[in-house]
Short mmCIF file of C-alpha atoms and ligand atoms in Angstrom, two decimals:
data_model
loop_
_atom_site.label_atom_id
_atom_site.label_comp_id
_atom_site.label_asym_id
_atom_site.label_seq_id
_atom_site.Cartn_x
_atom_site.Cartn_y
_atom_site.Cartn_z
CA VAL A 514 22.26 -14.40 -4.03
CA HIS A 515 19.44 -12.19 -3.87
CA CYS A 516 18.04 -12.62 0.48
CA CYS A 517 15.56 -10.34 1.21
CA THR A 518 16.52 -8.07 3.72
CA SER A 519 12.41 -6.45 3.98
CA THR A 520 9.72 -6.05 7.59
CA GLY A 521 8.65 -9.42 6.87
CA CYS A 522 11.63 -11.92 6.13
CA ARG A 523 13.79 -9.60 8.65
CA ALA A 524 11.26 -10.79 11.56
CA ALA A 525 12.36 -14.26 10.49
CA ASN A 526 15.86 -13.98 10.69
CA SER A 527 16.27 -13.28 7.21
CA MET A 528 19.58 -10.94 8.16
CA GLY A 529 20.99 -14.14 10.03
CA VAL A 530 20.35 -16.28 7.24
CA LYS A 531 22.44 -13.06 4.81
CA LYS A 532 25.69 -12.97 6.72
CA ASN A 533 25.80 -17.35 7.19
CA LEU A 534 25.28 -16.78 2.81
CA GLU A 535 28.85 -14.67 2.76
CA THR A 536 30.26 -16.20 5.10
CA ALA A 537 30.19 -19.98 3.65
CA VAL A 538 30.57 -17.52 0.09
CA LYS A 539 34.38 -16.59 1.48
CA GLN A 540 34.67 -20.55 2.83
CA HIS A 541 33.69 -21.89 -0.56
CA GLY A 542 36.95 -19.37 -2.29
CA MET A 543 33.31 -17.65 -4.30
CA SER A 544 34.20 -14.40 -3.85
CA ASP A 545 35.02 -13.90 -7.02
CA ARG A 546 32.14 -14.87 -8.95
CA VAL A 547 29.40 -15.46 -6.17
CA GLN A 548 27.76 -11.67 -4.78
CA VAL A 549 25.70 -11.95 -1.63
CA VAL A 550 23.29 -8.73 -2.27
CA GLY A 551 20.17 -8.11 0.49
CA VAL A 552 17.59 -6.95 -1.63
CA GLY A 553 13.75 -5.47 -0.87
CA CYS A 554 10.69 -7.12 -0.16
CA MET A 555 9.97 -10.33 -2.52
CA GLY A 556 6.51 -10.61 -1.86
CA PHE A 557 6.25 -14.42 -0.83
CA CYS A 558 6.18 -12.85 2.84
CA GLY A 559 4.66 -15.83 4.48
CA ASN A 560 6.49 -17.89 3.09
CA GLY A 561 10.30 -16.15 4.26
CA PRO A 562 13.13 -15.88 4.76
CA LEU A 563 13.30 -16.44 0.54
CA VAL A 564 16.43 -16.05 -1.38
CA GLU A 565 16.81 -16.44 -4.50
CA ILE A 566 19.58 -17.59 -7.16
CA VAL A 567 20.13 -15.19 -10.43
CA PRO A 568 20.45 -15.48 -13.15
CA GLN A 569 19.55 -19.68 -12.21
CA ASP A 570 15.35 -18.08 -10.95
CA LYS A 571 16.25 -20.69 -7.63
CA LEU A 572 13.59 -19.30 -5.03
CA TYR A 573 14.49 -21.36 -1.50
CA GLU A 574 12.08 -20.42 1.49
CA GLN A 575 11.83 -20.27 4.70
CA VAL A 576 15.98 -20.34 3.99
CA THR A 577 17.18 -20.71 8.49
CA PRO A 578 20.91 -19.30 9.07
CA ASN A 579 21.88 -23.22 9.27
CA ASP A 580 20.20 -23.28 5.76
CA SER A 581 22.62 -20.75 4.17
CA GLU A 582 25.90 -22.70 3.68
CA SER A 583 24.09 -25.83 1.68
CA ILE A 584 22.60 -23.58 -0.76
CA ILE A 585 26.15 -21.75 -0.96
CA ASN A 586 27.71 -25.81 -1.70
CA ALA A 587 24.99 -26.69 -4.28
CA LEU A 588 26.28 -23.58 -6.25
CA ASN A 589 28.96 -25.22 -6.47
CA GLY A 590 28.16 -28.09 -7.64
CA GLY A 591 28.08 -30.29 -4.68
CA GLY A 592 24.76 -31.34 -2.78
CA ILE A 593 21.15 -30.24 -2.04
CA PRO A 594 19.97 -27.07 -0.11
CA THR A 595 18.19 -28.32 2.41
CA ALA A 596 15.61 -25.71 2.63
CA PRO A 597 12.57 -25.33 0.37
CA GLU A 598 12.61 -25.03 -3.07
CA GLY A 599 9.98 -22.71 -4.18
CA ASP A 600 8.56 -22.32 -7.77
CA LEU A 601 8.81 -19.40 -9.71
CA LYS A 602 6.23 -20.64 -12.40
CA HIS A 603 3.13 -21.04 -9.57
CA PRO A 604 0.53 -18.09 -10.17
CA PHE A 605 1.58 -16.17 -7.27
CA PHE A 606 4.26 -15.00 -9.32
CA ALA A 607 3.37 -15.82 -12.71
CA ARG A 608 0.52 -13.68 -12.41
CA GLN A 609 1.39 -10.47 -11.32
CA VAL A 610 1.98 -7.24 -13.57
CA ARG A 611 4.84 -5.56 -11.78
CA ILE A 612 5.00 -1.75 -12.37
CA VAL A 613 5.53 -0.63 -9.04
CA ARG A 614 6.92 -3.33 -7.72
CA GLU A 615 9.67 -3.74 -10.70
CA THR A 616 12.31 -3.45 -8.84
CA SER A 617 11.54 -4.28 -5.68
CA GLY A 618 13.31 -7.81 -4.73
CA LYS A 619 15.94 -6.91 -7.47
CA ILE A 620 17.80 -4.36 -6.34
CA ASP A 621 19.30 -2.87 -3.00
CA PRO A 622 17.79 -0.66 -1.56
CA GLU A 623 19.79 1.37 0.14
CA LYS A 624 21.98 1.71 -3.33
CA ILE A 625 21.01 4.79 -5.30
CA GLU A 626 23.07 3.16 -8.14
CA GLU A 627 21.15 0.16 -8.62
CA TYR A 628 18.69 2.05 -9.17
CA ILE A 629 20.10 4.26 -12.06
CA ALA A 630 21.58 0.79 -13.28
CA ALA A 631 18.00 -0.77 -13.41
CA GLY A 632 16.91 2.29 -15.55
CA GLY A 633 16.20 4.66 -12.92
CA TYR A 634 15.94 8.68 -12.30
CA GLN A 635 16.20 8.79 -16.09
CA SER A 636 11.89 9.61 -16.48
CA LEU A 637 13.18 12.37 -14.08
CA TYR A 638 15.54 13.60 -16.44
CA LYS A 639 13.27 13.26 -19.52
CA VAL A 640 10.33 15.49 -17.66
CA ILE A 641 13.50 18.20 -16.99
CA HIS A 642 14.74 18.34 -20.10
CA ASP A 643 11.42 16.77 -22.95
CA PHE A 644 8.78 18.01 -21.07
CA THR A 645 6.76 20.82 -20.10
CA PRO A 646 5.36 21.58 -17.27
CA GLN A 647 2.05 21.01 -18.48
CA GLN A 648 2.96 18.00 -20.86
CA VAL A 649 3.27 16.32 -17.57
CA VAL A 650 0.09 16.58 -16.17
CA GLU A 651 -1.28 15.72 -19.41
CA GLU A 652 0.26 12.48 -19.51
CA ILE A 653 -0.56 11.70 -15.92
CA THR A 654 -4.25 12.52 -16.74
CA LYS A 655 -4.07 10.58 -20.47
CA SER A 656 -2.65 7.16 -18.42
CA GLY A 657 -6.05 7.34 -15.75
CA LEU A 658 -4.25 6.85 -13.16
CA ARG A 659 -6.29 6.80 -9.51
CA GLY A 660 -4.79 7.50 -6.40
CA ARG A 661 -3.78 4.64 -4.34
CA GLY A 662 -5.02 5.80 -1.00
CA GLY A 663 -8.07 4.65 -1.07
CA ALA A 664 -10.77 7.00 -3.02
CA GLY A 665 -9.81 6.63 -6.02
CA TYR A 666 -9.35 10.20 -6.95
CA PRO A 667 -7.89 10.44 -10.35
CA THR A 668 -4.15 11.81 -10.31
CA GLY A 669 -3.61 13.71 -13.23
CA LEU A 670 -7.06 16.27 -12.54
CA LYS A 671 -5.65 16.62 -8.43
CA TRP A 672 -1.59 17.85 -10.30
CA ALA A 673 -4.07 20.42 -12.83
CA THR A 674 -5.61 21.21 -10.07
CA VAL A 675 -2.27 22.49 -8.26
CA ALA A 676 -0.47 23.43 -11.00
CA LYS A 677 -3.07 26.09 -12.24
CA MET A 678 -3.46 27.95 -8.92
CA PRO A 679 -1.03 31.11 -8.87
CA PRO A 680 2.76 30.59 -8.46
CA GLY A 681 4.52 30.50 -5.14
CA GLN A 682 5.04 28.59 -2.57
CA LYS A 683 3.51 25.23 -2.76
CA TYR A 684 4.30 21.42 -1.34
CA VAL A 685 4.10 17.41 -2.34
CA VAL A 686 3.38 15.58 0.32
CA CYS A 687 3.72 11.47 0.04
CA ASN A 688 1.44 9.92 2.10
CA GLY A 689 3.18 7.09 3.64
CA ASP A 690 1.16 6.58 7.04
CA GLU A 691 -0.30 2.87 5.70
CA GLY A 692 -2.71 2.36 9.58
CA ASP A 693 -5.15 -0.24 8.37
CA PRO A 694 -4.73 -3.49 10.24
CA GLY A 695 -3.35 -5.83 7.52
CA ALA A 696 -2.41 -3.41 4.90
CA PHE A 697 1.45 -3.94 4.08
CA MET A 698 2.05 -2.36 0.70
CA ASP A 699 2.98 1.14 1.03
CA ARG A 700 5.67 0.06 3.53
CA SER A 701 6.81 -2.62 1.35
CA VAL A 702 7.10 -0.42 -1.68
CA LEU A 703 9.31 2.06 0.82
CA GLU A 704 11.28 -0.78 2.18
CA SER A 705 12.02 -1.86 -1.24
CA ASP A 706 12.72 1.09 -3.40
CA PRO A 707 12.24 4.02 -1.96
CA HIS A 708 14.20 5.61 -4.56
CA ARG A 709 10.77 5.39 -6.96
CA VAL A 710 9.12 7.03 -4.26
CA LEU A 711 11.12 9.56 -4.55
CA GLU A 712 11.37 9.66 -8.46
CA GLY A 713 7.50 10.39 -8.21
CA MET A 714 7.51 12.59 -6.02
CA ALA A 715 9.95 14.76 -7.70
CA ILE A 716 8.23 14.43 -11.36
CA ALA A 717 5.41 15.54 -9.38
CA ALA A 718 7.13 18.43 -8.07
CA TYR A 719 8.01 19.65 -11.87
CA ALA A 720 4.91 19.15 -13.05
CA VAL A 721 3.04 21.53 -10.09
CA GLY A 722 5.63 23.99 -9.63
CA ALA A 723 6.74 22.87 -6.20
CA SER A 724 10.01 22.79 -4.35
CA GLU A 725 9.69 20.97 -1.23
CA GLY A 726 8.00 17.91 -0.42
CA TYR A 727 7.61 15.61 2.89
CA ILE A 728 7.34 12.09 3.00
CA TYR A 729 4.99 11.38 6.13
CA VAL A 730 5.75 8.19 7.60
CA ARG A 731 4.55 6.20 10.76
CA ALA A 732 7.12 5.00 13.32
CA GLU A 733 5.88 1.70 13.40
CA TYR A 734 8.03 1.78 10.02
CA PRO A 735 11.63 2.27 11.23
CA LEU A 736 13.59 0.23 8.50
CA ALA A 737 10.98 2.35 5.67
CA ILE A 738 12.46 5.48 7.05
CA GLU A 739 16.47 4.42 7.92
CA ARG A 740 16.21 3.77 4.02
CA LEU A 741 14.51 6.94 3.13
CA GLU A 742 16.55 8.85 5.29
CA THR A 743 19.77 7.32 3.02
CA ALA A 744 18.36 7.16 -0.53
CA ILE A 745 18.11 10.69 0.53
CA LYS A 746 20.97 11.53 0.88
CA GLN A 747 22.66 9.88 -2.07
CA ALA A 748 20.44 11.81 -4.77
CA LYS A 749 21.49 14.55 -3.59
CA LYS A 750 24.92 13.66 -3.55
CA TYR A 751 24.05 12.55 -6.77
CA GLY A 752 22.28 15.91 -8.31
CA ILE A 753 18.79 14.96 -8.06
CA LEU A 754 17.75 16.27 -5.16
CA GLY A 755 18.30 19.42 -3.98
CA SER A 756 19.02 22.82 -6.19
CA GLN A 757 19.20 22.80 -10.46
CA ILE A 758 18.74 19.38 -10.24
CA PHE A 759 20.56 17.76 -13.95
CA GLU A 760 21.74 21.12 -14.15
CA SER A 761 18.35 22.56 -14.83
CA ASN A 762 16.19 25.66 -13.10
CA PHE A 763 14.65 22.77 -11.69
CA ASP A 764 14.50 23.14 -7.56
CA PHE A 765 13.30 20.12 -4.70
CA LYS A 766 14.01 19.38 -1.49
CA VAL A 767 12.46 16.60 0.56
CA SER A 768 12.45 15.69 3.91
CA ILE A 769 10.61 12.85 6.08
CA ARG A 770 8.31 13.81 8.54
CA ILE A 771 7.69 10.89 11.31
CA GLY A 772 3.25 10.51 12.50
CA ALA A 773 3.10 8.45 15.43
CA GLY A 774 0.88 5.91 15.10
CA ALA A 775 -2.70 7.47 14.31
CA PHE A 776 -4.76 5.62 12.00
CA VAL A 777 -6.12 9.45 11.38
CA CYS A 778 -2.99 11.30 10.51
CA GLY A 779 -3.72 9.31 7.05
CA GLU A 780 -6.63 11.86 6.14
CA GLU A 781 -5.09 14.26 4.21
CA THR A 782 -6.22 17.40 6.05
CA ALA A 783 -5.16 15.30 9.53
CA LEU A 784 -1.33 14.84 7.86
CA ILE A 785 -1.12 19.16 7.03
CA ALA A 786 -2.43 19.46 10.58
CA SER A 787 0.03 16.88 11.67
CA ILE A 788 3.10 18.12 9.39
CA GLU A 789 2.72 21.43 10.65
CA GLY A 790 2.99 21.00 14.32
CA GLY A 791 0.01 20.51 15.19
CA ARG A 792 -2.54 17.68 16.39
CA GLY A 793 -3.74 15.12 14.40
CA ASN A 794 -7.19 16.51 13.65
CA PRO A 795 -9.29 16.87 10.05
CA ARG A 796 -10.94 19.43 9.22
CA PRO A 797 -14.03 19.92 6.77
CA ARG A 798 -13.15 20.22 2.93
CA PRO A 799 -13.11 22.52 0.99
CA PRO A 800 -11.07 23.84 0.80
CA TYR A 801 -9.40 21.07 -0.95
CA PRO A 802 -5.84 20.75 0.38
CA ALA A 803 -4.67 20.70 -3.38
CA GLN A 804 -5.82 24.93 -3.36
CA SER A 805 -4.77 25.33 0.86
CA GLY A 806 -2.81 23.15 2.46
CA LEU A 807 0.20 23.03 4.00
CA TRP A 808 0.82 26.34 5.70
CA ASP A 809 -2.56 27.80 3.71
CA CYS A 810 -0.22 27.04 0.24
CA PRO A 811 -1.70 24.80 -2.62
CA THR A 812 -0.16 21.17 -1.86
CA LEU A 813 -0.64 18.34 -3.62
CA ILE A 814 -0.76 14.63 -1.40
CA ASN A 815 -0.47 11.81 -3.38
CA ASN A 816 -0.44 7.79 -1.53
CA VAL A 817 2.90 5.96 -1.60
CA GLU A 818 2.03 3.89 -4.55
CA SER A 819 0.45 6.33 -6.54
CA PHE A 820 4.24 8.23 -6.96
CA ALA A 821 5.99 4.75 -7.17
CA ASN A 822 4.06 4.67 -10.46
CA ILE A 823 4.70 8.15 -11.96
CA ALA A 824 8.38 6.80 -13.29
CA ALA A 825 7.24 3.67 -15.26
CA ILE A 826 3.82 6.07 -17.07
CA ILE A 827 6.77 8.37 -18.02
CA ARG A 828 8.92 6.10 -19.46
CA GLU A 829 6.31 3.27 -20.98
CA GLY A 830 4.04 6.24 -21.67
CA ALA A 831 -0.14 7.44 -21.20
CA GLU A 832 -1.24 4.89 -23.48
CA TRP A 833 0.62 1.86 -22.28
CA TYR A 834 -0.27 2.53 -19.15
CA ALA A 835 -3.88 2.76 -20.01
CA SER A 836 -3.73 -0.51 -22.39
CA ILE A 837 -3.38 -2.16 -18.86
CA GLY A 838 -6.75 -2.60 -16.40
CA THR A 839 -10.17 -1.33 -16.80
CA GLU A 840 -12.29 0.84 -18.51
CA LYS A 841 -12.31 3.17 -15.00
CA SER A 842 -9.73 1.36 -13.46
CA LYS A 843 -5.82 1.63 -15.29
CA GLY A 844 -3.13 -0.30 -14.06
CA THR A 845 -2.48 -2.65 -11.05
CA LYS A 846 -2.87 -2.34 -7.99
CA ILE A 847 -0.77 -3.98 -5.25
CA PHE A 848 -3.25 -6.01 -2.51
CA ALA A 849 -1.73 -7.52 0.98
CA LEU A 850 -3.10 -11.20 0.50
CA THR A 851 -3.52 -12.02 4.40
CA GLY A 852 -5.68 -14.89 5.98
CA LYS A 853 -6.51 -17.78 6.28
CA VAL A 854 -5.37 -18.26 2.28
CA LYS A 855 -2.48 -20.79 2.04
CA ASN A 856 0.00 -17.56 -0.27
CA ASN A 857 0.52 -14.70 1.87
CA GLY A 858 2.32 -12.02 0.80
CA LEU A 859 1.79 -8.61 -1.97
CA ILE A 860 0.92 -8.98 -5.17
CA GLU A 861 0.82 -7.21 -7.96
CA VAL A 862 -1.97 -7.77 -10.19
CA PRO A 863 -3.47 -5.77 -13.10
CA MET A 864 -7.42 -4.08 -12.15
CA GLY A 865 -10.68 -6.25 -13.42
CA ILE A 866 -8.78 -9.71 -12.35
CA THR A 867 -11.40 -11.37 -10.02
CA LEU A 868 -11.37 -12.07 -6.25
CA ARG A 869 -11.49 -15.93 -7.40
CA GLU A 870 -8.18 -15.86 -8.78
CA ILE A 871 -7.03 -13.77 -7.04
CA VAL A 872 -7.76 -15.86 -3.75
CA GLU A 873 -7.69 -19.65 -5.63
CA GLU A 874 -5.74 -19.18 -8.13
CA MET A 875 -2.79 -16.94 -6.88
CA GLY A 876 -3.90 -17.61 -3.17
CA GLY A 877 -4.03 -21.04 -3.16
CA GLY A 878 -7.72 -21.28 -1.72
CA ILE A 879 -7.96 -21.99 1.53
CA PRO A 880 -6.22 -25.73 2.67
CA GLY A 881 -8.72 -28.45 3.75
CA GLY A 882 -11.85 -24.97 3.44
CA GLU A 883 -13.88 -23.15 2.13
CA VAL A 884 -13.77 -19.31 1.48
CA LYS A 885 -16.33 -17.34 3.57
CA ALA A 886 -15.32 -14.06 2.69
CA VAL A 887 -12.75 -11.87 1.50
CA GLN A 888 -12.54 -8.51 3.81
CA THR A 889 -10.94 -5.45 1.51
CA GLY A 890 -10.55 -1.63 1.86
CA GLY A 891 -10.05 -2.64 5.82
CA PRO A 892 -11.79 -0.45 8.06
CA SER A 893 -13.64 1.72 6.15
CA GLY A 894 -13.96 -1.36 3.06
CA GLY A 895 -16.24 -4.68 3.17
CA CYS A 896 -16.63 -7.88 3.70
CA ILE A 897 -17.56 -9.64 0.20
CA PRO A 898 -19.10 -13.37 0.28
CA ALA A 899 -17.78 -16.13 -1.67
CA SER A 900 -21.10 -16.15 -3.90
CA LEU A 901 -19.66 -12.79 -4.83
CA LEU A 902 -16.19 -13.94 -6.01
CA ASP A 903 -16.18 -13.53 -9.94
CA THR A 904 -16.49 -9.85 -9.03
CA PRO A 905 -13.29 -8.11 -11.25
CA VAL A 906 -11.05 -5.75 -8.71
CA ASP A 907 -11.50 -2.03 -10.45
CA TYR A 908 -13.39 0.25 -7.45
CA GLU A 909 -16.51 0.39 -9.08
CA SER A 910 -16.94 -2.98 -9.19
CA LEU A 911 -16.16 -2.76 -5.01
CA ALA A 912 -17.84 -0.15 -4.57
CA LYS A 913 -20.96 -1.94 -6.05
CA VAL A 914 -20.89 -5.24 -3.83
CA GLY A 915 -20.55 -3.02 -0.69
CA SER A 916 -16.93 -3.07 -0.43
CA MET A 917 -14.38 -0.43 -1.07
CA MET A 918 -10.81 -0.72 -3.18
CA GLY A 919 -9.14 0.75 0.03
CA SER A 920 -5.56 0.88 0.49
CA GLY A 921 -5.07 -2.68 -0.53
CA GLY A 922 -5.66 -5.04 2.21
CA MET A 923 -7.68 -8.40 1.25
CA VAL A 924 -8.05 -10.57 4.25
CA VAL A 925 -9.33 -13.97 3.46
CA MET A 926 -11.92 -16.24 5.90
CA ASP A 927 -13.04 -19.13 6.06
CA LYS A 928 -16.25 -20.45 7.72
CA ASP A 929 -14.88 -20.60 11.37
CA THR A 930 -14.73 -16.65 10.79
CA SER A 931 -18.04 -15.28 12.75
CA MET A 932 -18.47 -11.87 10.82
CA VAL A 933 -20.69 -10.19 13.81
CA GLU A 934 -17.14 -10.90 15.31
CA VAL A 935 -15.39 -9.60 12.26
CA ALA A 936 -17.44 -6.20 12.22
CA ARG A 937 -16.77 -5.95 15.61
CA PHE A 938 -13.10 -6.16 15.39
CA TYR A 939 -12.94 -3.15 12.77
CA MET A 940 -15.27 -1.19 15.33
CA GLU A 941 -13.19 -2.01 17.98
CA PHE A 942 -10.38 -0.31 15.74
CA CYS A 943 -12.43 2.62 15.08
CA ARG A 944 -13.67 3.59 18.53
CA GLY A 945 -10.03 3.11 19.21
CA GLU A 946 -8.80 5.38 16.04
CA THR A 947 -11.50 8.41 16.01
CA CYS A 948 -10.10 11.55 17.04
CA GLY A 949 -12.61 12.87 19.16
CA LYS A 950 -13.34 16.03 16.78
CA CYS A 951 -17.05 15.39 15.37
CA ILE A 952 -19.88 13.66 18.06
CA PRO A 953 -21.13 11.41 15.70
CA CYS A 954 -17.56 9.43 15.11
CA ARG A 955 -16.66 10.04 18.76
CA ALA A 956 -19.73 9.30 19.86
CA GLY A 957 -21.13 6.71 17.33
CA THR A 958 -17.98 4.46 17.21
CA VAL A 959 -19.00 3.35 20.83
CA GLN A 960 -21.94 3.25 20.80
CA MET A 961 -22.01 0.92 17.26
CA TYR A 962 -19.21 -1.53 19.29
CA GLN A 963 -21.47 -1.05 22.44
CA ALA A 964 -24.51 -2.28 20.04
CA LEU A 965 -22.25 -5.62 18.82
CA THR A 966 -21.21 -6.73 21.79
CA LYS A 967 -24.64 -6.74 23.44
CA ILE A 968 -25.45 -8.76 19.66
CA ILE A 969 -22.39 -11.32 20.80
CA ASN A 970 -23.64 -11.94 23.95
CA GLY A 971 -27.14 -12.71 22.90
CA GLU A 972 -27.72 -9.37 25.63
CA ALA A 973 -30.16 -7.75 21.92
CA THR A 974 -33.25 -7.19 20.80
CA GLU A 975 -34.57 -7.22 17.10
CA LEU A 976 -35.67 -3.47 17.89
CA ASP A 977 -31.39 -3.68 19.02
CA LEU A 978 -30.48 -4.58 15.41
CA VAL A 979 -32.40 -1.83 13.78
CA LYS A 980 -31.37 0.65 16.12
CA LEU A 981 -28.06 -0.34 15.17
CA GLU A 982 -28.99 0.32 11.11
CA GLU A 983 -30.16 3.37 12.27
CA LEU A 984 -27.01 5.08 14.03
CA CYS A 985 -24.71 3.54 10.83
CA ASP A 986 -26.15 5.30 9.12
CA MET A 987 -26.56 8.28 11.24
CA VAL A 988 -22.53 8.36 11.82
CA LYS A 989 -22.12 7.41 7.79
CA PHE A 990 -24.03 10.73 7.13
CA THR A 991 -22.81 13.22 9.76
CA SER A 992 -19.08 12.23 10.05
CA LEU A 993 -16.92 15.42 9.60
CA CYS A 994 -13.50 13.03 7.79
CA GLY A 995 -14.22 9.68 6.11
CA LEU A 996 -12.51 7.69 8.93
CA GLY A 997 -16.10 8.45 10.29
CA GLN A 998 -18.29 8.67 6.69
CA SER A 999 -17.08 5.09 5.92
CA ALA A 1000 -16.09 3.01 9.55
CA PRO A 1001 -19.89 1.74 9.11
CA ASN A 1002 -19.03 -0.43 6.11
CA PRO A 1003 -18.01 -3.52 7.82
CA VAL A 1004 -21.27 -3.78 10.39
CA LEU A 1005 -23.20 -2.54 6.75
CA SER A 1006 -21.58 -4.97 4.43
CA THR A 1007 -21.90 -8.00 6.72
CA LEU A 1008 -25.77 -7.08 7.81
CA ARG A 1009 -26.24 -6.88 4.03
CA TYR A 1010 -24.54 -9.99 3.22
CA PHE A 1011 -24.36 -12.73 7.06
CA ARG A 1012 -27.73 -11.19 8.52
CA GLU A 1013 -28.58 -14.41 9.64
CA GLU A 1014 -25.46 -14.78 12.01
CA TYR A 1015 -26.88 -11.63 13.57
CA LEU A 1016 -30.05 -12.98 13.58
CA ALA A 1017 -29.08 -15.90 14.94
CA LEU A 1018 -27.84 -14.43 17.74
CA LEU A 1019 -30.59 -12.58 19.39
CA LYS A 1020 -32.86 -13.29 22.06
CA GLN A 1021 -36.75 -13.10 21.02
CA GLY A 1022 -38.63 -10.17 22.41
CA VAL A 1023 -38.14 -6.53 21.69
N1 LIG B 1136 -4.25 7.97 2.16
C1 LIG B 1136 -3.03 7.40 2.14
O1 LIG B 1136 -3.27 7.13 1.25
N2 LIG B 1136 -2.76 6.47 3.57
C2 LIG B 1136 -2.84 6.50 4.31
O2 LIG B 1136 -2.50 5.48 5.28
C3 LIG B 1136 -4.51 6.87 4.44
N3 LIG B 1136 -4.62 6.78 5.91
C4 LIG B 1136 -6.32 7.46 5.20
C5 LIG B 1136 -6.94 7.54 6.74
C6 LIG B 1136 -8.50 7.74 6.63
C7 LIG B 1136 -9.08 7.43 7.91
C8 LIG B 1136 -8.87 8.61 5.60
C9 LIG B 1136 -10.19 9.22 5.90
C10 LIG B 1136 -8.47 8.51 4.24
C11 LIG B 1136 -7.08 8.20 4.09
N4 LIG B 1136 -6.14 8.19 3.14
C12 LIG B 1136 -5.41 7.58 3.81
C13 LIG B 1136 -6.94 8.96 2.31
C14 LIG B 1136 -6.03 10.35 2.30
O3 LIG B 1136 -7.49 11.31 2.77
C15 LIG B 1136 -6.00 10.86 0.96
O4 LIG B 1136 -6.91 10.82 -0.30
C16 LIG B 1136 -4.79 10.50 -0.07
O5 LIG B 1136 -3.30 10.20 0.55
C17 LIG B 1136 -4.81 11.28 -1.23
O6 LIG B 1136 -3.63 10.19 -2.20
P1 LIG B 1136 -4.03 9.34 -3.77
O7 LIG B 1136 -5.21 10.30 -4.78
O8 LIG B 1136 -2.62 9.00 -4.04
O9 LIG B 1136 -4.57 8.13 -3.46
#
């Protein structure tokens, strides 16, 4: 009996459900046949707490502690569970292709033995014994994997750059800062399968010649931190992290660094400054972290989901991975599907699937309503109108329609949503999160916020709208880092597709 113990279900008291399931198993005298396992995220977070009966493939949703007894009683051949039964054949589950999340919700994230039993750490063993570091870089390059942290930079190319730097101290850093509103993919991966991320980091370290690594996780993710700590301890005990891994000459140790909840600290140069103990401010690039990063040493920084793809690529081969997705966007992507859509939660889908398939088939559409827009890419992304729902989800197509893949937030909006309010919401976020180091972003986000408020209050004229557009361009092209460079995107995309909503709020005259 699998019971989700990740943050989403925990918030709805899945720990109470698990405790009562355990008691019921004992009371029914089934302890010799039935085991209650606390597993990671199953993905259907909006309908939690979730309980799955394996191997019967039965899913129960919105389970309360009071339902637990009836679930175990039914297993024992008596009665029907009082919790609603879910449908594992629903497109929400059936259309997923699980690579990163292949064992999420299926194993106990606090037990390394379960990860190993599911094939975990075999890829690390394989590269250490059968691959040269250069062959690992070539394999990742051939797979076509691109960074899942937002920008989609080719992972193999980044690894090659760090590998080519002269031997000496190098670092591998995992970016688990995940600050976008509406995004919780990386939290779920860290909570549900911490060893998968550690394995990816260790393979990367072997490939680029690093012996030390850091995982930067935001303090708002206490369960992810706790499970990572446990995972690191267990891996050390098994000789999988530390010195002479798998009795080879390869050493790799990993430490956790806890962020204090600043969105800008997810930007790679700010993240490096934060790990070094300084203020999390970005700096101009070049030099890129791959050339000069942590303590001026070559540093490989990848996102949680990027690292979590690595073990499967090594196990199944680059060609297999490259056969999934589109010509330029390979593999799968996890999205946090939220907003007005019926089915809320995490989905892992092949690149190239359309927004319509995600929102209408998997998400079940908007009950009794119509989709007005889908926001992707968080505060750096944009709002895509319903007329473009047939857009394939890949890096290039999303950029073409004025949004971006981003890290995986996907918020569905209905016709009651004011798009000007949406633009102001993201601008309020950026205004609060700007580090203040460069003037365009520090002053620009405040001024854009003020301009949007003036429009919403019905006090702006057409001239104010023109000024807002000029301001967007200025901030976009002159800010120091990606935060400012992309902060105008939600305004620009809503102006592009929903201009009439802005115009309707303007007062006459200049
Ligand atoms: N990348 C992440 O992986 N997680 C984040 O939370 C994150 N936040 C960012 C916030 C800002 C303001 C900016 C400009 C960038 C952010 N990035 C984030 C992107 C990182 O700078 C970097 O590109 C990424 O970690 C590289 O990993 P990847 O190649 O695997 O995507």
